[in-house]
Amino acid sequence: MGENTFVTFWQDQCVGVRDIVEYCHDFFNYFLYRLVLINCDARDVTKILRYLPDPTRRLSIAYYGRFVSQYMRISLQRLRSFDIPSIHLTHSGITCFDLNAFLRYWQQGGSRRTKCLDIMLSRVNFDILFHETRAVERGQDVTRKYKDDDIDITITGGYDIRRNGDGRLATCGYWADNSFKMFVWRRNQNR
């Protein structure tokens, strides 16, 4: 490992993530942008280097399936506690009911720093997912360009939800790669 790498082991990985994020914020007054967690032991450094080949890149929390599926599922409470710009979950155990609760939590002002949410789901029920969210469905004829930090994507259709208080808009959808994605638009971004 290089000098720019921080290696740590935790009994409860989610508590460890929270502690690292809080430590970086409190000590350095710096918000982490990306924190990659990988389930591997010290003998398999190549797995870590494959996910973080360039330590100078901006640091989002990314849970990869090998990590989550072998240790624990991510609960709704833990998902809410990750108030970070980018969240990517695979094999997390999150359901449409959980996502609905998270979307309503976000609308009420929770997870204010979250810009991108990407969660793998095997199937989605839009009635459950957007229940009581006042989501506005956009037709397939509506195409918008979303760009923020390292994300540059064209969004076709989707569902728009608005946050109470500050009026921020998020576009949600279910993509062909079996993932639910939510992108929060910047205030000055064309949408």
mmCIF file of C-alpha atoms in Angstrom:
data_model
loop_
_atom_site.group_PDB
_atom_site.id
_atom_site.type_symbol
_atom_site.label_atom_id
_atom_site.label_comp_id
_atom_site.label_asym_id
_atom_site.label_seq_id
_atom_site.Cartn_x
_atom_site.Cartn_y
_atom_site.Cartn_z
ATOM 1 C CA MET A 1 0.000 0.000 0.000
ATOM 2 C CA GLY A 2 1.111 3.541 -0.637
ATOM 3 C CA GLU A 3 1.408 6.370 1.832
ATOM 4 C CA ASN A 4 -1.970 7.752 0.655
ATOM 5 C CA THR A 5 -3.796 4.612 1.786
ATOM 6 C CA PHE A 6 -5.596 4.179 5.089
ATOM 7 C CA VAL A 7 -6.121 0.527 6.055
ATOM 8 C CA THR A 8 -8.378 -0.349 8.963
ATOM 9 C CA PHE A 9 -10.301 -3.351 10.285
ATOM 10 C CA TRP A 10 -13.619 -3.098 12.133
ATOM 11 C CA GLN A 11 -15.844 -5.640 13.847
ATOM 12 C CA ASP A 12 -18.882 -3.725 12.536
ATOM 13 C CA GLN A 13 -17.978 -2.261 9.146
ATOM 14 C CA CYS A 14 -20.866 0.237 9.101
ATOM 15 C CA VAL A 15 -19.772 1.682 12.445
ATOM 16 C CA GLY A 16 -16.259 1.889 11.030
ATOM 17 C CA VAL A 17 -17.472 3.817 7.992
ATOM 18 C CA ARG A 18 -19.380 6.255 10.173
ATOM 19 C CA ASP A 19 -16.348 6.752 12.422
ATOM 20 C CA ILE A 20 -13.995 7.363 9.486
ATOM 21 C CA VAL A 21 -16.353 9.894 7.894
ATOM 22 C CA GLU A 22 -16.846 11.702 11.226
ATOM 23 C CA TYR A 23 -13.091 11.652 11.931
ATOM 24 C CA CYS A 24 -12.217 13.171 8.549
ATOM 25 C CA HIS A 25 -14.851 15.845 8.972
ATOM 26 C CA ASP A 26 -14.011 16.709 12.583
ATOM 27 C CA PHE A 27 -10.229 16.537 12.343
ATOM 28 C CA PHE A 28 -9.602 17.853 8.831
ATOM 29 C CA ASN A 29 -12.889 19.696 8.224
ATOM 30 C CA TYR A 30 -13.067 17.584 5.071
ATOM 31 C CA PHE A 31 -16.059 15.647 3.747
ATOM 32 C CA LEU A 32 -15.204 12.338 2.101
ATOM 33 C CA TYR A 33 -16.500 12.015 -1.418
ATOM 34 C CA ARG A 34 -15.687 8.337 -1.983
ATOM 35 C CA LEU A 35 -14.765 5.599 0.443
ATOM 36 C CA VAL A 36 -14.401 2.177 -1.134
ATOM 37 C CA LEU A 37 -14.966 -0.805 1.138
ATOM 38 C CA ILE A 38 -13.866 -4.193 -0.091
ATOM 39 C CA ASN A 39 -13.995 -7.560 1.619
ATOM 40 C CA CYS A 40 -10.510 -8.973 1.286
ATOM 41 C CA ASP A 41 -7.600 -9.830 3.507
ATOM 42 C CA ALA A 42 -4.120 -8.346 3.603
ATOM 43 C CA ARG A 43 -2.817 -11.005 1.204
ATOM 44 C CA ASP A 44 -5.049 -9.793 -1.617
ATOM 45 C CA VAL A 45 -3.967 -6.197 -2.168
ATOM 46 C CA THR A 46 -4.734 -6.376 -5.899
ATOM 47 C CA LYS A 47 -8.488 -6.248 -5.199
ATOM 48 C CA ILE A 48 -8.066 -2.935 -3.412
ATOM 49 C CA LEU A 49 -5.850 -1.491 -6.134
ATOM 50 C CA ARG A 50 -8.360 -2.491 -8.810
ATOM 51 C CA TYR A 51 -11.026 -0.311 -7.159
ATOM 52 C CA LEU A 52 -8.746 2.566 -6.176
ATOM 53 C CA PRO A 53 -5.935 2.680 -8.744
ATOM 54 C CA ASP A 54 -5.364 6.410 -8.393
ATOM 55 C CA PRO A 55 -5.306 7.623 -4.766
ATOM 56 C CA THR A 56 -5.331 11.252 -5.914
ATOM 57 C CA ARG A 57 -8.899 10.916 -7.237
ATOM 58 C CA ARG A 58 -11.637 12.453 -5.159
ATOM 59 C CA LEU A 59 -12.636 10.149 -2.380
ATOM 60 C CA SER A 60 -18.236 8.520 -2.155
ATOM 61 C CA ILE A 61 -19.179 5.599 -0.113
ATOM 62 C CA ALA A 62 -19.336 2.529 -2.286
ATOM 63 C CA TYR A 63 -20.347 -0.826 -0.883
ATOM 64 C CA TYR A 64 -19.482 -3.664 -3.219
ATOM 65 C CA GLY A 65 -21.501 -6.866 -3.009
ATOM 66 C CA ARG A 66 -18.686 -9.030 -1.694
ATOM 67 C CA PHE A 67 -18.454 -6.763 1.338
ATOM 68 C CA VAL A 68 -22.126 -6.436 2.148
ATOM 69 C CA SER A 69 -23.391 -9.872 1.268
ATOM 70 C CA GLN A 70 -20.824 -11.703 3.380
ATOM 71 C CA TYR A 71 -21.267 -9.676 6.530
ATOM 72 C CA MET A 72 -24.555 -7.854 6.882
ATOM 73 C CA ARG A 73 -27.413 -6.281 5.068
ATOM 74 C CA ILE A 74 -27.719 -2.518 5.065
ATOM 75 C CA SER A 75 -30.748 -1.430 7.056
ATOM 76 C CA LEU A 76 -32.867 1.612 6.323
ATOM 77 C CA GLN A 77 -31.514 3.224 9.493
ATOM 78 C CA ARG A 78 -27.923 2.750 8.326
ATOM 79 C CA LEU A 79 -28.748 3.994 4.838
ATOM 80 C CA ARG A 80 -30.155 7.154 6.392
ATOM 81 C CA SER A 81 -27.009 7.603 8.480
ATOM 82 C CA PHE A 82 -24.797 7.812 5.364
ATOM 83 C CA ASP A 83 -25.300 11.509 4.584
ATOM 84 C CA ILE A 84 -22.681 11.564 1.864
ATOM 85 C CA PRO A 85 -22.652 12.661 -1.794
ATOM 86 C CA SER A 86 -22.627 9.258 -3.494
ATOM 87 C CA ILE A 87 -23.993 5.919 -2.265
ATOM 88 C CA HIS A 88 -23.659 2.692 -4.303
ATOM 89 C CA LEU A 89 -25.037 -0.561 -2.883
ATOM 90 C CA THR A 90 -25.061 -4.059 -4.345
ATOM 91 C CA HIS A 91 -26.567 -7.114 -2.638
ATOM 92 C CA SER A 92 -27.589 -4.840 0.211
ATOM 93 C CA GLY A 93 -30.987 -6.299 1.059
ATOM 94 C CA ILE A 94 -32.669 -2.921 0.519
ATOM 95 C CA THR A 95 -36.298 -3.349 -0.616
ATOM 96 C CA CYS A 96 -38.786 -1.097 -2.403
ATOM 97 C CA PHE A 97 -40.385 -0.430 0.997
ATOM 98 C CA ASP A 98 -36.993 0.703 2.358
ATOM 99 C CA LEU A 99 -36.366 2.906 -0.674
ATOM 100 C CA ASN A 100 -39.814 4.457 -0.319
ATOM 101 C CA ALA A 101 -39.056 5.307 3.307
ATOM 102 C CA PHE A 102 -35.666 6.735 2.266
ATOM 103 C CA LEU A 103 -37.238 8.875 -0.489
ATOM 104 C CA ARG A 104 -39.802 10.268 1.968
ATOM 105 C CA TYR A 105 -36.972 10.873 4.481
ATOM 106 C CA TRP A 106 -35.019 12.741 1.770
ATOM 107 C CA GLN A 107 -38.107 14.798 0.885
ATOM 108 C CA GLN A 108 -38.449 15.852 4.524
ATOM 109 C CA GLY A 109 -34.872 17.185 4.486
ATOM 110 C CA GLY A 110 -32.807 14.124 5.430
ATOM 111 C CA SER A 111 -29.569 13.106 3.689
ATOM 112 C CA ARG A 112 -29.077 16.646 2.426
ATOM 113 C CA ARG A 113 -25.600 15.954 1.045
ATOM 114 C CA THR A 114 -26.647 12.954 -1.064
ATOM 115 C CA LYS A 115 -26.340 13.690 -4.795
ATOM 116 C CA CYS A 116 -26.384 10.168 -6.210
ATOM 117 C CA LEU A 117 -27.987 6.983 -4.904
ATOM 118 C CA ASP A 118 -27.410 3.756 -6.842
ATOM 119 C CA ILE A 119 -28.885 0.536 -5.417
ATOM 120 C CA MET A 120 -29.053 -2.816 -7.177
ATOM 121 C CA LEU A 121 -32.572 -4.311 -7.068
ATOM 122 C CA SER A 122 -33.697 -7.525 -8.713
ATOM 123 C CA ARG A 123 -37.175 -6.069 -9.307
ATOM 124 C CA VAL A 124 -39.048 -2.898 -8.557
ATOM 125 C CA ASN A 125 -42.663 -2.065 -7.759
ATOM 126 C CA PHE A 126 -43.229 1.600 -8.631
ATOM 127 C CA ASP A 127 -46.498 1.746 -6.669
ATOM 128 C CA ILE A 128 -44.610 0.843 -3.487
ATOM 129 C CA LEU A 129 -41.483 2.800 -4.376
ATOM 130 C CA PHE A 130 -43.201 6.147 -4.934
ATOM 131 C CA HIS A 131 -46.113 5.755 -2.490
ATOM 132 C CA GLU A 132 -46.837 9.152 -0.851
ATOM 133 C CA THR A 133 -43.858 10.861 -2.537
ATOM 134 C CA ARG A 134 -45.798 13.001 -5.024
ATOM 135 C CA ALA A 135 -43.513 11.710 -7.782
ATOM 136 C CA VAL A 136 -44.065 13.141 -11.252
ATOM 137 C CA GLU A 137 -43.453 10.642 -14.039
ATOM 138 C CA ARG A 138 -41.532 11.955 -17.049
ATOM 139 C CA GLY A 139 -42.222 10.357 -20.416
ATOM 140 C CA GLN A 140 -39.609 8.629 -22.545
ATOM 141 C CA ASP A 141 -39.654 11.721 -24.759
ATOM 142 C CA VAL A 142 -38.062 13.773 -21.935
ATOM 143 C CA THR A 143 -34.259 13.644 -22.086
ATOM 144 C CA ARG A 144 -32.065 15.565 -19.666
ATOM 145 C CA LYS A 145 -28.317 15.806 -19.135
ATOM 146 C CA TYR A 146 -27.114 15.322 -15.548
ATOM 147 C CA LYS A 147 -23.543 16.309 -14.733
ATOM 148 C CA ASP A 148 -21.981 16.519 -11.289
ATOM 149 C CA ASP A 149 -18.409 15.793 -10.203
ATOM 150 C CA ASP A 150 -17.503 12.461 -11.860
ATOM 151 C CA ILE A 151 -21.055 11.712 -13.104
ATOM 152 C CA ASP A 152 -22.049 12.647 -16.646
ATOM 153 C CA ILE A 153 -25.235 10.876 -17.741
ATOM 154 C CA THR A 154 -28.222 11.377 -20.016
ATOM 155 C CA ILE A 155 -31.500 10.628 -18.240
ATOM 156 C CA THR A 156 -34.500 9.612 -20.318
ATOM 157 C CA GLY A 157 -37.849 9.651 -18.528
ATOM 158 C CA GLY A 158 -37.764 8.843 -14.837
ATOM 159 C CA TYR A 159 -39.678 10.184 -11.866
ATOM 160 C CA ASP A 160 -39.082 13.596 -10.311
ATOM 161 C CA ILE A 161 -39.530 14.207 -6.600
ATOM 162 C CA ARG A 162 -39.066 17.512 -4.812
ATOM 163 C CA ARG A 163 -37.617 18.097 -1.350
ATOM 164 C CA ASN A 164 -39.684 20.158 1.071
ATOM 165 C CA GLY A 165 -38.076 23.316 2.382
ATOM 166 C CA ASP A 166 -35.384 24.040 -0.195
ATOM 167 C CA GLY A 167 -37.258 22.709 -3.251
ATOM 168 C CA ARG A 168 -34.340 20.602 -4.564
ATOM 169 C CA LEU A 169 -35.348 18.220 -7.333
ATOM 170 C CA ALA A 170 -34.246 14.597 -7.705
ATOM 171 C CA THR A 171 -34.843 12.321 -10.656
ATOM 172 C CA CYS A 172 -35.274 8.621 -9.903
ATOM 173 C CA GLY A 173 -35.559 5.603 -12.138
ATOM 174 C CA TYR A 174 -34.937 1.914 -12.642
ATOM 175 C CA TRP A 175 -32.148 1.309 -15.130
ATOM 176 C CA ALA A 176 -31.491 -1.646 -17.430
ATOM 177 C CA ASP A 177 -28.656 -2.828 -15.170
ATOM 178 C CA ASN A 178 -31.283 -3.684 -12.481
ATOM 179 C CA SER A 179 -30.468 -0.674 -10.377
ATOM 180 C CA PHE A 180 -32.538 2.067 -8.834
ATOM 181 C CA LYS A 181 -30.820 5.404 -9.268
ATOM 182 C CA MET A 182 -31.563 8.826 -7.822
ATOM 183 C CA PHE A 183 -29.790 11.962 -9.017
ATOM 184 C CA VAL A 184 -30.222 15.243 -7.132
ATOM 185 C CA TRP A 185 -30.051 18.261 -9.424
ATOM 186 C CA ARG A 186 -28.002 21.307 -8.522
ATOM 187 C CA ARG A 187 -30.052 24.447 -8.076
ATOM 188 C CA ASN A 188 -28.666 26.100 -11.215
ATOM 189 C CA GLN A 189 -28.608 22.980 -13.389
ATOM 190 C CA ASN A 190 -30.886 22.793 -16.435
ATOM 191 C CA ARG A 191 -33.421 20.026 -16.027
#
